[in-house]
Structure formats: C-alpha cells, structure tokens
PDB file of C-alpha atoms in Angstrom:
ATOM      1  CA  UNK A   1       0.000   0.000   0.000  1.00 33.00           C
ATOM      2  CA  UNK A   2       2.831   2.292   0.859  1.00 37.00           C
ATOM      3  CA  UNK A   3       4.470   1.574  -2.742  1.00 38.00           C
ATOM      4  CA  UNK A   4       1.110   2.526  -4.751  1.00 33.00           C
ATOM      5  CA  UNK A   5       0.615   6.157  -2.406  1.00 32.00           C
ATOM      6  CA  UNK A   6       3.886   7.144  -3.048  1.00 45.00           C
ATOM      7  CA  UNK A   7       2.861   6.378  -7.164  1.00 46.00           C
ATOM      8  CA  UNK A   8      -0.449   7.497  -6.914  1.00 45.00           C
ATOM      9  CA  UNK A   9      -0.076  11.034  -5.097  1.00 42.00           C
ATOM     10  CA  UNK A  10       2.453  12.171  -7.468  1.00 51.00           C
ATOM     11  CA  UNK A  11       0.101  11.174 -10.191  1.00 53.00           C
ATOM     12  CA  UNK A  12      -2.521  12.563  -8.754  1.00 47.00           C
ATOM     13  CA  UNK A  13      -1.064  16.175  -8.475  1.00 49.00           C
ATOM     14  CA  UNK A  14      -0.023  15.979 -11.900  1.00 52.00           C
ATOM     15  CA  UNK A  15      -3.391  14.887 -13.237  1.00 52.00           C
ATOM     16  CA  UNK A  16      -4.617  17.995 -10.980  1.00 47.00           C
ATOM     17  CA  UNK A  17      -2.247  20.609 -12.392  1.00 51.00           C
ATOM     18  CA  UNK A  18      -3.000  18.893 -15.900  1.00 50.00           C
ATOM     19  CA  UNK A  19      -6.769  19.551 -15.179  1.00 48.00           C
ATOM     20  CA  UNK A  20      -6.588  23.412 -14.311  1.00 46.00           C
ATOM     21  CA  UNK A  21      -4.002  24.226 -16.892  1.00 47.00           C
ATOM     22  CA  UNK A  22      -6.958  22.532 -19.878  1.00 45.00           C
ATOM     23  CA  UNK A  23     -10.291  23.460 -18.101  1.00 46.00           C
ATOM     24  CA  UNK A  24     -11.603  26.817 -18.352  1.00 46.00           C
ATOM     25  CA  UNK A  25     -13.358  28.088 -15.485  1.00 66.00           C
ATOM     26  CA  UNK A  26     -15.773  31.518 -15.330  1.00 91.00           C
ATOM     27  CA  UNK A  27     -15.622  32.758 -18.689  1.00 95.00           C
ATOM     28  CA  UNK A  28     -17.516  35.397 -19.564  1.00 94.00           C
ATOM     29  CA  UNK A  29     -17.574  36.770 -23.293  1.00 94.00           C
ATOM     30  CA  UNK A  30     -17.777  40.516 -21.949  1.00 95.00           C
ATOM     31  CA  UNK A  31     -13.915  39.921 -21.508  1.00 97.00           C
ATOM     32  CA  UNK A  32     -13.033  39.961 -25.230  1.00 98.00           C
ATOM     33  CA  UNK A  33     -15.519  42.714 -26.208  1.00 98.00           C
ATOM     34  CA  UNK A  34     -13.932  46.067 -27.189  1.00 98.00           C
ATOM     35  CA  UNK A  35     -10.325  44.123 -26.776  1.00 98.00           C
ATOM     36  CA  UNK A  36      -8.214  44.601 -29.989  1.00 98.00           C
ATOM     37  CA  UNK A  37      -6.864  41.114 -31.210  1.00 98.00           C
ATOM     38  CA  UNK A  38      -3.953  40.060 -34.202  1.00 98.00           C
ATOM     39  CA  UNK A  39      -5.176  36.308 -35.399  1.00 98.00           C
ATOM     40  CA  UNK A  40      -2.760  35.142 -37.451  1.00 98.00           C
ATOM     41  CA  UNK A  41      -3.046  31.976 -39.530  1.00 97.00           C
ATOM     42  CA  UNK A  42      -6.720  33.365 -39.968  1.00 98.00           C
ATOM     43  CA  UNK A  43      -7.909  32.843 -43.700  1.00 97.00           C
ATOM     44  CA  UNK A  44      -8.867  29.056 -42.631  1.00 96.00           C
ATOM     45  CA  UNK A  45      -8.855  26.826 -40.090  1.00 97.00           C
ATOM     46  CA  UNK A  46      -8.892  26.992 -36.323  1.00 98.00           C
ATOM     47  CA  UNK A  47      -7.016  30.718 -36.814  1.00 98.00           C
ATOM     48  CA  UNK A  48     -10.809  31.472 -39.184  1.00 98.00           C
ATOM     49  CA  UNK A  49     -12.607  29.823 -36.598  1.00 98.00           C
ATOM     50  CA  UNK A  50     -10.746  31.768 -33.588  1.00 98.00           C
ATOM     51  CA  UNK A  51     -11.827  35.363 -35.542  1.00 98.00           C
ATOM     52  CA  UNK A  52     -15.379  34.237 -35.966  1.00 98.00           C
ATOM     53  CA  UNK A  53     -15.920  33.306 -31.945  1.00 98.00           C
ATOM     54  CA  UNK A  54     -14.622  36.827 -31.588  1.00 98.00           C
ATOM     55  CA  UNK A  55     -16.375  38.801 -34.204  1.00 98.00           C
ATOM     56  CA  UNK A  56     -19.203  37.475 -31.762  1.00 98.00           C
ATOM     57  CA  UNK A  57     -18.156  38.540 -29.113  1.00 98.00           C
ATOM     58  CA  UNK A  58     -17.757  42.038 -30.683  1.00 98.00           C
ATOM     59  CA  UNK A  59     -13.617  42.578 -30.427  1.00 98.00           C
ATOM     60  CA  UNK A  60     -12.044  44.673 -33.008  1.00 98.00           C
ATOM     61  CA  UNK A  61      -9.731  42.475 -35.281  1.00 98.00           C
ATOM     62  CA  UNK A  62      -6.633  42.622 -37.135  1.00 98.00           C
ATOM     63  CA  UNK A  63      -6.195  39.075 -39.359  1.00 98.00           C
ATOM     64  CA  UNK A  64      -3.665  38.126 -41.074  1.00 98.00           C
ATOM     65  CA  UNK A  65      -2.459  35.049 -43.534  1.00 97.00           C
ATOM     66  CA  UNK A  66      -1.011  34.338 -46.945  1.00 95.00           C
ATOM     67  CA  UNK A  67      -4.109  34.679 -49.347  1.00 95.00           C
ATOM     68  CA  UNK A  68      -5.713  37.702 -49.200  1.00 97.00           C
ATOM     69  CA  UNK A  69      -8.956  36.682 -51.572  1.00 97.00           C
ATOM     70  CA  UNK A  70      -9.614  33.948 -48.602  1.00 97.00           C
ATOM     71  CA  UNK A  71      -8.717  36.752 -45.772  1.00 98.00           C
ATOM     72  CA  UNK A  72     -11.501  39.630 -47.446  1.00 98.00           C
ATOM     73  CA  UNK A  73     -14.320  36.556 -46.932  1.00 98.00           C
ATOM     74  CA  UNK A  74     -13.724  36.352 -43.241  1.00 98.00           C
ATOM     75  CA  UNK A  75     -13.417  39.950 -42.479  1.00 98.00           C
ATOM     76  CA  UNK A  76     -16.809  40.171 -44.395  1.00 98.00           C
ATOM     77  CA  UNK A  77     -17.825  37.398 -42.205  1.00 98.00           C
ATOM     78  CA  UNK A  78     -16.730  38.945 -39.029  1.00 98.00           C
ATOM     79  CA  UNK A  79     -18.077  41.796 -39.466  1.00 98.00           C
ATOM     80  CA  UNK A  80     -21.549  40.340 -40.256  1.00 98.00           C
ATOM     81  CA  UNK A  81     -21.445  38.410 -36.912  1.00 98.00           C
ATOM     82  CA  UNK A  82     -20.538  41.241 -35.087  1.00 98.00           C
ATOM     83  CA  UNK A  83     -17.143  42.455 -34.644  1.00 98.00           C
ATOM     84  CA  UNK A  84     -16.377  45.944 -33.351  1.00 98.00           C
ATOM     85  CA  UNK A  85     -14.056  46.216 -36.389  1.00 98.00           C
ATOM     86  CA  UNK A  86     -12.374  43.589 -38.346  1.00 98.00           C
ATOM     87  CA  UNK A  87      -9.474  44.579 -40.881  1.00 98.00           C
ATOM     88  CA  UNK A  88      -6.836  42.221 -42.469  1.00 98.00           C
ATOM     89  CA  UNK A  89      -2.922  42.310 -43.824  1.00 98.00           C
ATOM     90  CA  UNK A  90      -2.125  39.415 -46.346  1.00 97.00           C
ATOM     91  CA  UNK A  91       1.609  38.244 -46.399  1.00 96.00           C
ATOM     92  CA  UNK A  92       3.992  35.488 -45.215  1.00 94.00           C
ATOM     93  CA  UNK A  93       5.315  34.746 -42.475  1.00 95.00           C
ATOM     94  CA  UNK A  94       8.955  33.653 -44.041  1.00 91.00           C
ATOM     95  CA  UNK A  95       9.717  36.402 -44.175  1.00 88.00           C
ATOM     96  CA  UNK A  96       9.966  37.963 -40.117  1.00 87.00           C
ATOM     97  CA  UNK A  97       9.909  41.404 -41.687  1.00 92.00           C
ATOM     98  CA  UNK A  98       6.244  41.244 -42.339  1.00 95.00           C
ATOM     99  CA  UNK A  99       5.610  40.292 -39.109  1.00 91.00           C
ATOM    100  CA  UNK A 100       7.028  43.530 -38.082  1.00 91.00           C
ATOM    101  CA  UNK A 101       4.304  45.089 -40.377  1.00 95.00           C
ATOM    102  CA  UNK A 102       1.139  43.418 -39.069  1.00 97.00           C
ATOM    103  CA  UNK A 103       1.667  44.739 -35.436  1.00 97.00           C
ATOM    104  CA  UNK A 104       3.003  48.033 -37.006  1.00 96.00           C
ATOM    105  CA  UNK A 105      -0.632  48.042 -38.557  1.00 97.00           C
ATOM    106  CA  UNK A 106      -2.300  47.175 -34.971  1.00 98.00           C
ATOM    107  CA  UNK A 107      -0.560  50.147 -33.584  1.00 97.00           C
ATOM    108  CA  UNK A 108      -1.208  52.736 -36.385  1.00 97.00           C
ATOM    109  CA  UNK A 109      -5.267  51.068 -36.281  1.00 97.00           C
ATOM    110  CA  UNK A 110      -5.593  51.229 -32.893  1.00 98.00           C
ATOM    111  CA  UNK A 111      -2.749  52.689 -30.947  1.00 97.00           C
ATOM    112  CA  UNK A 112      -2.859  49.761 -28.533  1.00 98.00           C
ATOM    113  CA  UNK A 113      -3.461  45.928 -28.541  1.00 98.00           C
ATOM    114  CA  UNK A 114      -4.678  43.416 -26.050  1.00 98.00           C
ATOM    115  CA  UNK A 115      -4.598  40.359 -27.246  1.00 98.00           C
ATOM    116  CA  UNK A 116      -1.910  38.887 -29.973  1.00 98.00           C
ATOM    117  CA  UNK A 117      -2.798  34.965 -31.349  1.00 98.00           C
ATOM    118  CA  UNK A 118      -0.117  33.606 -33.126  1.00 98.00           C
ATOM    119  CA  UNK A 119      -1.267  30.332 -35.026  1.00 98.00           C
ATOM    120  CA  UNK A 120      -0.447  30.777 -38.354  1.00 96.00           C
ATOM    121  CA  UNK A 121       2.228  27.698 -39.929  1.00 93.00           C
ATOM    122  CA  UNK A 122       4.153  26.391 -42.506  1.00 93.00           C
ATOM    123  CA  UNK A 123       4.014  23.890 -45.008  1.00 88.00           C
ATOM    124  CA  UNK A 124       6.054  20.793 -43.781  1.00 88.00           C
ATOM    125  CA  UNK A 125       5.517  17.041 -45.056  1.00 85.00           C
ATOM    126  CA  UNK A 126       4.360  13.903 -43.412  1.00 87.00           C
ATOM    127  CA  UNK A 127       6.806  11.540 -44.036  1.00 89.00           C
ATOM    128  CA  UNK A 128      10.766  10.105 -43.087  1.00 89.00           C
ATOM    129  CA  UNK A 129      12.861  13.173 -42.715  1.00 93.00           C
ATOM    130  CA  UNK A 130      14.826  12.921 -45.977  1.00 92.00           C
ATOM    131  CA  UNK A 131      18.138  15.335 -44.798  1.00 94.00           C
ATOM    132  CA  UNK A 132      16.429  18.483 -46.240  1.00 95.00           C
ATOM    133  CA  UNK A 133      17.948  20.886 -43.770  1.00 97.00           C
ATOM    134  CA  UNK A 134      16.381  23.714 -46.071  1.00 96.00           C
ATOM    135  CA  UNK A 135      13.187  22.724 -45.280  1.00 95.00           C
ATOM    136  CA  UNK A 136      13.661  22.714 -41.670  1.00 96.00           C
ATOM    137  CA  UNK A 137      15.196  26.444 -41.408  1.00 96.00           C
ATOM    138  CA  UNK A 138      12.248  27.715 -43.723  1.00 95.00           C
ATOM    139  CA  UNK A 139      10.115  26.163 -40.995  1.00 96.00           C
ATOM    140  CA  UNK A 140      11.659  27.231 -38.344  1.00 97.00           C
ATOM    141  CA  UNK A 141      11.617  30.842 -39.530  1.00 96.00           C
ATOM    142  CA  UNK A 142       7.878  30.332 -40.123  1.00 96.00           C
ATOM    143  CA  UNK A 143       6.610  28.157 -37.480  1.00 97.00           C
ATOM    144  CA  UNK A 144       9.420  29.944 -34.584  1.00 97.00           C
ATOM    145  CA  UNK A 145      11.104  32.820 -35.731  1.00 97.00           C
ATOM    146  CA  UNK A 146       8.142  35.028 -37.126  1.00 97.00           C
ATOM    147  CA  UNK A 147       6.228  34.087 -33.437  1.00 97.00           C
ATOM    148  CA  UNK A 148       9.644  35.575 -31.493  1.00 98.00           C
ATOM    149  CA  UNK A 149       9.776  38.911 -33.643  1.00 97.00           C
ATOM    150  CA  UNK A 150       5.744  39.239 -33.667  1.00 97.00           C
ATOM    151  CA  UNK A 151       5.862  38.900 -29.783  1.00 98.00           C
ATOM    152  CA  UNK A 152       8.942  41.530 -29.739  1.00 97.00           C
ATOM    153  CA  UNK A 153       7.447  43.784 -31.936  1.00 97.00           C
ATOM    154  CA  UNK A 154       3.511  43.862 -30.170  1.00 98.00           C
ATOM    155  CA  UNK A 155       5.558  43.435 -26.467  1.00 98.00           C
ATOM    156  CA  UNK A 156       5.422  47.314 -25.290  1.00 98.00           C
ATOM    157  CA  UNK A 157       1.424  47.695 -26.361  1.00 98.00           C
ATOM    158  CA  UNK A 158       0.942  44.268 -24.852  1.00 98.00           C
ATOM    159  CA  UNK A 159       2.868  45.786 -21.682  1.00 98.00           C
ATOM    160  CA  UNK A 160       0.866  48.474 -21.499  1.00 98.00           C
ATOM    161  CA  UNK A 161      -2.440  46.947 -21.785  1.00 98.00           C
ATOM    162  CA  UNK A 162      -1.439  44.032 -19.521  1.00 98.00           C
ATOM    163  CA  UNK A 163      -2.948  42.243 -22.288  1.00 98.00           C
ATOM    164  CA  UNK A 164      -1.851  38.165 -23.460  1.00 98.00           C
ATOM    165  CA  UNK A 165      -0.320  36.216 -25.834  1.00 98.00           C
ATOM    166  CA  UNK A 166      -1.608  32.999 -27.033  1.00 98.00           C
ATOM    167  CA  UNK A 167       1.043  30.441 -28.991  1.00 98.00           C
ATOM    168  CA  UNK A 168      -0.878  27.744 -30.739  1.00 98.00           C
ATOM    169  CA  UNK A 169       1.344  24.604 -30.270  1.00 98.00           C
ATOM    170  CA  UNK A 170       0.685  20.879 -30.363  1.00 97.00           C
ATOM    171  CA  UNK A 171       1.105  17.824 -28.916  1.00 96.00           C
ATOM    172  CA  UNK A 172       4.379  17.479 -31.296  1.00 95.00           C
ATOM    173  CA  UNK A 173       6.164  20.122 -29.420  1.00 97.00           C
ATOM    174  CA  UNK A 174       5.695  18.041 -26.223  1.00 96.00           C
ATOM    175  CA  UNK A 175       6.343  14.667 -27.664  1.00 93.00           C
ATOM    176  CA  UNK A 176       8.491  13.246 -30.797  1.00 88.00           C
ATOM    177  CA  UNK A 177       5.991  11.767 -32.835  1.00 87.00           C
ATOM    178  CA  UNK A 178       7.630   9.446 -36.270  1.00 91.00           C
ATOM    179  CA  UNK A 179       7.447  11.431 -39.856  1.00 91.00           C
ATOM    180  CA  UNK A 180       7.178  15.284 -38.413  1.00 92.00           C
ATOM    181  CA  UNK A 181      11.129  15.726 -37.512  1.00 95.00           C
ATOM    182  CA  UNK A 182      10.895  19.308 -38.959  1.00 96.00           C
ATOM    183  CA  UNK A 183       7.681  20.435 -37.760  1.00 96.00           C
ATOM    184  CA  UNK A 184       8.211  18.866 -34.510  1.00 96.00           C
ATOM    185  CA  UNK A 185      11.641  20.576 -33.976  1.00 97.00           C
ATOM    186  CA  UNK A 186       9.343  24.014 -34.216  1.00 98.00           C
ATOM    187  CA  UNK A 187       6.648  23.245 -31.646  1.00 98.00           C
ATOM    188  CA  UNK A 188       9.354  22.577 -29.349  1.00 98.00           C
ATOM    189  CA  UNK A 189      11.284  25.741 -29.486  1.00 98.00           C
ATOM    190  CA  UNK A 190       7.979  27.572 -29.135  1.00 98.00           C
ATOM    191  CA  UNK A 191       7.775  25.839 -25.995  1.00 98.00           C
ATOM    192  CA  UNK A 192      11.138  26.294 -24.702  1.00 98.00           C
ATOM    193  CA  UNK A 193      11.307  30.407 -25.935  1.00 98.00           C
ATOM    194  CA  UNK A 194       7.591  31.146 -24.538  1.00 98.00           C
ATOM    195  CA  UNK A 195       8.249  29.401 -21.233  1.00 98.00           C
ATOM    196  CA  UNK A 196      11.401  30.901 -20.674  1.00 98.00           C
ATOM    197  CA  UNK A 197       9.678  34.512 -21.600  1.00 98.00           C
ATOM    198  CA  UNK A 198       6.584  33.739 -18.847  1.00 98.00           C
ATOM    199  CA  UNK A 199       9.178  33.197 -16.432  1.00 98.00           C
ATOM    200  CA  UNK A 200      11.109  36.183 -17.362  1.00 98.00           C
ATOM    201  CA  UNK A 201       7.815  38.437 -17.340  1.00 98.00           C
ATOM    202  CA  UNK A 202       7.157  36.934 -13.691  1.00 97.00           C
ATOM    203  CA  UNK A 203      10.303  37.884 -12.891  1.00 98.00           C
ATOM    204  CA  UNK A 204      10.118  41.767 -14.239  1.00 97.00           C
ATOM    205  CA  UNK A 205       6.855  41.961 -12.838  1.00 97.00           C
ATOM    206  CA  UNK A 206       5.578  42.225 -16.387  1.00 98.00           C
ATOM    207  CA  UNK A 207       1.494  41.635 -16.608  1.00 98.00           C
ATOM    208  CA  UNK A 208       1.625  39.608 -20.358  1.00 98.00           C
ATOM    209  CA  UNK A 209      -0.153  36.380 -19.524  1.00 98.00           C
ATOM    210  CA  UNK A 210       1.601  33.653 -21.936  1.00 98.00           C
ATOM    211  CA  UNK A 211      -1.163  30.849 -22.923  1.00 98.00           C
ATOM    212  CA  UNK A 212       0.494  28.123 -24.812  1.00 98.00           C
ATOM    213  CA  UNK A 213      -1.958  25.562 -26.470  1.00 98.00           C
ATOM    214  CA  UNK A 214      -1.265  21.999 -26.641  1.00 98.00           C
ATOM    215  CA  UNK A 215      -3.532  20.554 -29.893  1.00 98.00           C
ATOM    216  CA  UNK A 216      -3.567  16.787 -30.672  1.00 95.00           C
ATOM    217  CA  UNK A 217      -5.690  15.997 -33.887  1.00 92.00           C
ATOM    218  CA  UNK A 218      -8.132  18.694 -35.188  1.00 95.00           C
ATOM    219  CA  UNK A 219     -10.305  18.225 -38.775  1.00 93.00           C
ATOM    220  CA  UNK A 220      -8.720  21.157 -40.362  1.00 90.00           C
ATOM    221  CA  UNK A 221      -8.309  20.541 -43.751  1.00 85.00           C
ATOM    222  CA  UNK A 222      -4.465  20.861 -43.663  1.00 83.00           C
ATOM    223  CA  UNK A 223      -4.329  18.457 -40.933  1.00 83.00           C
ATOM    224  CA  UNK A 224      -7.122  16.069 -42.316  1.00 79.00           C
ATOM    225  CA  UNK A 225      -5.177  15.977 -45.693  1.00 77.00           C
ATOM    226  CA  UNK A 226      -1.572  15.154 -44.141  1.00 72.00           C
ATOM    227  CA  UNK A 227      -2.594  12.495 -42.008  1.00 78.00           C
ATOM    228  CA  UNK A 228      -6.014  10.970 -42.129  1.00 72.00           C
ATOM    229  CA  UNK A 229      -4.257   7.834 -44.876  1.00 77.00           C
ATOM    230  CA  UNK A 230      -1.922   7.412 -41.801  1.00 79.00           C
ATOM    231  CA  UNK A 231      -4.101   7.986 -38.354  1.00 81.00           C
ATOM    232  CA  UNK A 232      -7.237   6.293 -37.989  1.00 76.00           C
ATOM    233  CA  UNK A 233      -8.139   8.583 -35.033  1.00 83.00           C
ATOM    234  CA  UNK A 234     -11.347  10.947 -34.915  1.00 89.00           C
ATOM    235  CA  UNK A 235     -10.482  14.189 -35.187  1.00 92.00           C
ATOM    236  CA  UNK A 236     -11.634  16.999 -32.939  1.00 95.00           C
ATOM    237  CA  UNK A 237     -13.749  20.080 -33.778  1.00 96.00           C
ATOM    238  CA  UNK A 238     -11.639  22.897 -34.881  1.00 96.00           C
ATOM    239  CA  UNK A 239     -15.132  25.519 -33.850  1.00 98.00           C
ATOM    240  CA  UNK A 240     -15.116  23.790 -30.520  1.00 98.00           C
ATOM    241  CA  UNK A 241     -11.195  24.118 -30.051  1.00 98.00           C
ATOM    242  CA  UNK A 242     -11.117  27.443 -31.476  1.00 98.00           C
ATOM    243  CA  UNK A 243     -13.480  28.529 -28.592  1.00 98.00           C
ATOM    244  CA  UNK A 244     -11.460  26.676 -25.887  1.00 98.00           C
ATOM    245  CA  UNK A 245      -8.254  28.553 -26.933  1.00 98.00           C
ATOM    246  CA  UNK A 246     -10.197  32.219 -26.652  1.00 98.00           C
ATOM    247  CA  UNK A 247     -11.527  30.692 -23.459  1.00 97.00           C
ATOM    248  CA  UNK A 248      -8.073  30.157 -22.035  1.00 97.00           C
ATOM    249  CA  UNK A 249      -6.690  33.295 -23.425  1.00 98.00           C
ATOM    250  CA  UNK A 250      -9.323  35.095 -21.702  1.00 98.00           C
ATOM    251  CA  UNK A 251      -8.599  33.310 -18.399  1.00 98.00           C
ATOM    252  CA  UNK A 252      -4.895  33.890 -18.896  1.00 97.00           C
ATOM    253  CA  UNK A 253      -4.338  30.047 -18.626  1.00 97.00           C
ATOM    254  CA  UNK A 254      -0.672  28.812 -18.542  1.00 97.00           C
ATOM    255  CA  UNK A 255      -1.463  26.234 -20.902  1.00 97.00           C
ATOM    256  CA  UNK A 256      -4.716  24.681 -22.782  1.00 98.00           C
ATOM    257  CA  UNK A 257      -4.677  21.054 -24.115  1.00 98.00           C
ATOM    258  CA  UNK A 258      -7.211  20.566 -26.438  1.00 98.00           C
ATOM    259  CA  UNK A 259      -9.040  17.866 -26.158  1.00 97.00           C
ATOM    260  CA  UNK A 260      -8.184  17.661 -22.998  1.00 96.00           C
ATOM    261  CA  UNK A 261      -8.586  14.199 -22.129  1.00 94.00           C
ATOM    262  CA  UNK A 262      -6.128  12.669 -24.986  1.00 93.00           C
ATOM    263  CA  UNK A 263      -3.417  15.781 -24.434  1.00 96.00           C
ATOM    264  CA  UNK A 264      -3.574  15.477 -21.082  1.00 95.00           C
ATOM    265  CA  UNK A 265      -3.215  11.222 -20.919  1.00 94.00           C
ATOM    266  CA  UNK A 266      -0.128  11.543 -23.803  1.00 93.00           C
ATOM    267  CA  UNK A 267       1.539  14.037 -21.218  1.00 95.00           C
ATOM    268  CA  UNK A 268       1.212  12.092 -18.128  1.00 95.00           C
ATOM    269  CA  UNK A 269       2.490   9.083 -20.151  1.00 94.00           C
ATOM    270  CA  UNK A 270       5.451  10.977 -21.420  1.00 94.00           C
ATOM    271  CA  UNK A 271       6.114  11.542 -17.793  1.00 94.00           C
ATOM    272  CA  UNK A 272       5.774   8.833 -16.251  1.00 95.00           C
ATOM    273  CA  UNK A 273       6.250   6.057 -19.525  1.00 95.00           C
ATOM    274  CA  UNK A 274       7.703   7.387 -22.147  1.00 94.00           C
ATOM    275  CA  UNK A 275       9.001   4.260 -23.910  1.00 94.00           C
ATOM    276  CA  UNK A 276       5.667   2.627 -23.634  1.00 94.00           C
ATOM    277  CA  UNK A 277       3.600   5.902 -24.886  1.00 92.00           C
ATOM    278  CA  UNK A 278       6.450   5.514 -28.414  1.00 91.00           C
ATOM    279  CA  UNK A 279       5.727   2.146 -28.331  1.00 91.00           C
ATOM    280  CA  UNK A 280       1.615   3.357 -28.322  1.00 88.00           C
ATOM    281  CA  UNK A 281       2.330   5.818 -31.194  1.00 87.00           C
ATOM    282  CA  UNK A 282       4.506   3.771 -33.538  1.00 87.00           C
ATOM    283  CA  UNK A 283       1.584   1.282 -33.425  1.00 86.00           C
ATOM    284  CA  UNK A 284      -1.053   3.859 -34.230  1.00 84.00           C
ATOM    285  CA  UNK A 285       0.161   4.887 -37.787  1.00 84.00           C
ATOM    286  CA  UNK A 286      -0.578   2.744 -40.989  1.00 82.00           C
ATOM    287  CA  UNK A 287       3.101   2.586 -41.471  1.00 76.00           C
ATOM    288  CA  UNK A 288       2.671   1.267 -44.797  1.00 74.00           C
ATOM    289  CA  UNK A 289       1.075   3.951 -46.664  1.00 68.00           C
ATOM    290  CA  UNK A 290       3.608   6.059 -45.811  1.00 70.00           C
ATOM    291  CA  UNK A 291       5.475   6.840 -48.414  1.00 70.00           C
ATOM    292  CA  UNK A 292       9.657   7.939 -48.773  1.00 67.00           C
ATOM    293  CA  UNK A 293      10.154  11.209 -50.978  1.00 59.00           C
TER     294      UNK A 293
END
C-alpha cells in the first residue's frame, strides 16, 4: 500500500495541475468585447474559426495570412457576426519582416493591442525526414522565428495593456511523434522560448499572460489531408477548439490542451512512460502507406 501512495499522489497532483491548466473556469464573453486582437493563420482553419468566436463577441480584429482573396471573406464574415471592427494584412510569415508590419498596422489602427494569437504555420511534409535541412530552417523561420519577432514587436502595447499572448502549439512540441522531424523541432522551441519569456515576465513583474496551447488531432483541412491515410483517429472540432483557446486566453491560462482528455493522458504518459507511450504511437500509424520522398 505504501508503494502505490507514493505512485499514486504524485500522479494525482499531476493529473490535478494537468486539469486546471486545460479546463476553463468563469468565462464570460464581456472579456473579449472592445479588446483589440492580431489572429494570425486566420484565412482558414482553427485561426478562421478563432476570428469568428470573436467577431461574436464584438472585439475589433486585425487578421492576417497568406491569401488575401480567402482573408476579405472572413473579415466580411466577421463583421456580419458582429465584430467591433475587423481589418486584415495578407503576407507570409517567411519572411519575419512582415511580421514587423502586421503589429506596425495594430498600432497605427488602434494605438494599442490586447490580445496577440499567433497560429499561423508552414508547409512541412508527413513523411521520413529525408536530410532536407532547407526545409527545416524555412520552418523554423515560419513556425518559430516570425512568433519571437511578432511577440517583440507587439511586447510594449501588450505591456501596457497588460494584455496576453496565445502560442498555438501541439502535442508534437511536447512529444516526438515518427514522420514530423521538422515540424516537430518548431513546436518545441515555441515551448522552450515562450516558457522561458513567462518566467522572465514573472520575474520583471511584467502583466503579459503567456497561454500556450497543446492541440492533438483537429479536422482542419491541412491536418485532415496530411494524415487521415496514416491515423485512424477521430479528429476533434476545430469551432469547438477554437473557442477553448479564446476561453483560455481570456482566463490567462498557462497552458490549454485541447481535447483535454487525450493531451492530457499523452503528457502524463510521457512523464511517467515514455518508452511505452512511443511504443503506443509507432503502433497507431498505418506505417505502410507512408510513403519515402
């Protein structure tokens, strides 16, 4: 009995923490109305879900992503649902300069902002890392380096509206998981730059809440098209998940795993068993239509 207390409590707090970190508690939508929010990545997706959940809840937004025909039809949207305002700036992300120019846009809009979402990623394949060390520096100045000079850029309006930051991340930047080397390698350093930051902020008795968002599998379409001949799993509701990130934001969460249940299991297991939770994920993929480019 003494054995299984001294594995259970430790479990048990971890399951706890695990369970306040994912589970939004007292949200009201009068916190995001009148707040000025960046959504990047926001032409599709969760980032086009994200903007219509606050278009409802009447914020003003600034969106931004790579096709600006695709970015006009959800500021229409928004601003049909109910946003305060709702403008966009088409451009990528490759290039860190532009980031520089969204939140220069924010600031000449609004003179302030509240709330910054970074979600927006790259293209990356779903196969055996090949040695293509181009591919993984293009990603990482997508998927990494465009969050750190967005963040640096927006930091002194964020300061001064002790507003938030919210990095979209994934269970891949908490786990290796087989044929995402590249895109893997990105979630991490978000992780590892964005934690070091909070702590810094804590530190300099900065009031930026950091909310970083742990995602297994969502139906995007990106997502749905890279993986569904490989994983077998249901995917979750990118409307539903789009909420639960705002939710978090709102609340100033430390993290959000989305869903909750699966993140949180995958996370206790990487704890606790990591060998066995590889062992669980190299037996989930249909290795065999995988295919080596």
């Amino acid at each position: 009995m003494g054995l299984l207390l001294k594995i259970f409590i430790p479990l048990l707090g971890v399951a706890l923490a695990f369970y306040f970190y994912s589970a939004p508690r007292n949200f009201s939508e009068e916190m995001l109305r009148g707040k000025r929010v960046i959504v990047t990545g926001a032409s599709s997706g969760i980032g086009e879900q994200m903007a219509y959940h606050l278009a409802r809840m009447e914020a003003h937004l600034l969106l931004t992503a790579r096709t600006q025909a695709k970015l006009q039809k959800v500021v229409e949207q928004c601003l049909k649902l109910g946003a305060a305002s709702a403008s966009y700036v088409s451009g990528s992300m490759e290039d860190t300069a532009f980031a520089e120019v969204v939140v220069k846009e924010a600031e000449n809009t609004w003179g302030g902002l509240d709330m910054l979402i970074l979600n927006h990623i790259g293209h990356s394949y779903f196969t055996y890392f090949n040695g293509d060390v181009e591919h993984v520096r293009k990603l990482l100045e997508t998927n990494f380096l465009s969050y750190v000079a967005m963040t640096t850029s927006a930091l002194p309006m964020l300061k001064e509206s002790e507003g938030s930051i919210v990095v979209v991340s994934s269970v891949a930047g908490k786990t290796g998981v087989p044929f995402a080397a590249p895109y893997s390698a990105t979630k991490f350093a978000l992780d590892g730059f964005f934690s070091s930051l909070r702590s810094e902020f804590v530190m300099e008795k900065v009031n930026v809440s950091i909310t970083l968002c742990i995602l297994g599998y969502i139906n995007t379409e990106s997502a749905v098209q890279a993986i569904s001949h490989v994983i077998q799993d249901t995917p979750a509701p990118k409307e539903d998940c789009a909420l639960q990130i705002i939710k978090g934001a709102a609340l100033r969460q430390r993290e959000l795993h989305y869903p909750a249940r699966l993140v949180d299991t995958l996370l206790l297991l990487r704890a606790f068993a990591p060998d066995f939770l590889d062992y669980i994920t190299r037996s989930s993929y249909n290795v065999e239509n995988i295919s080596r480019t």
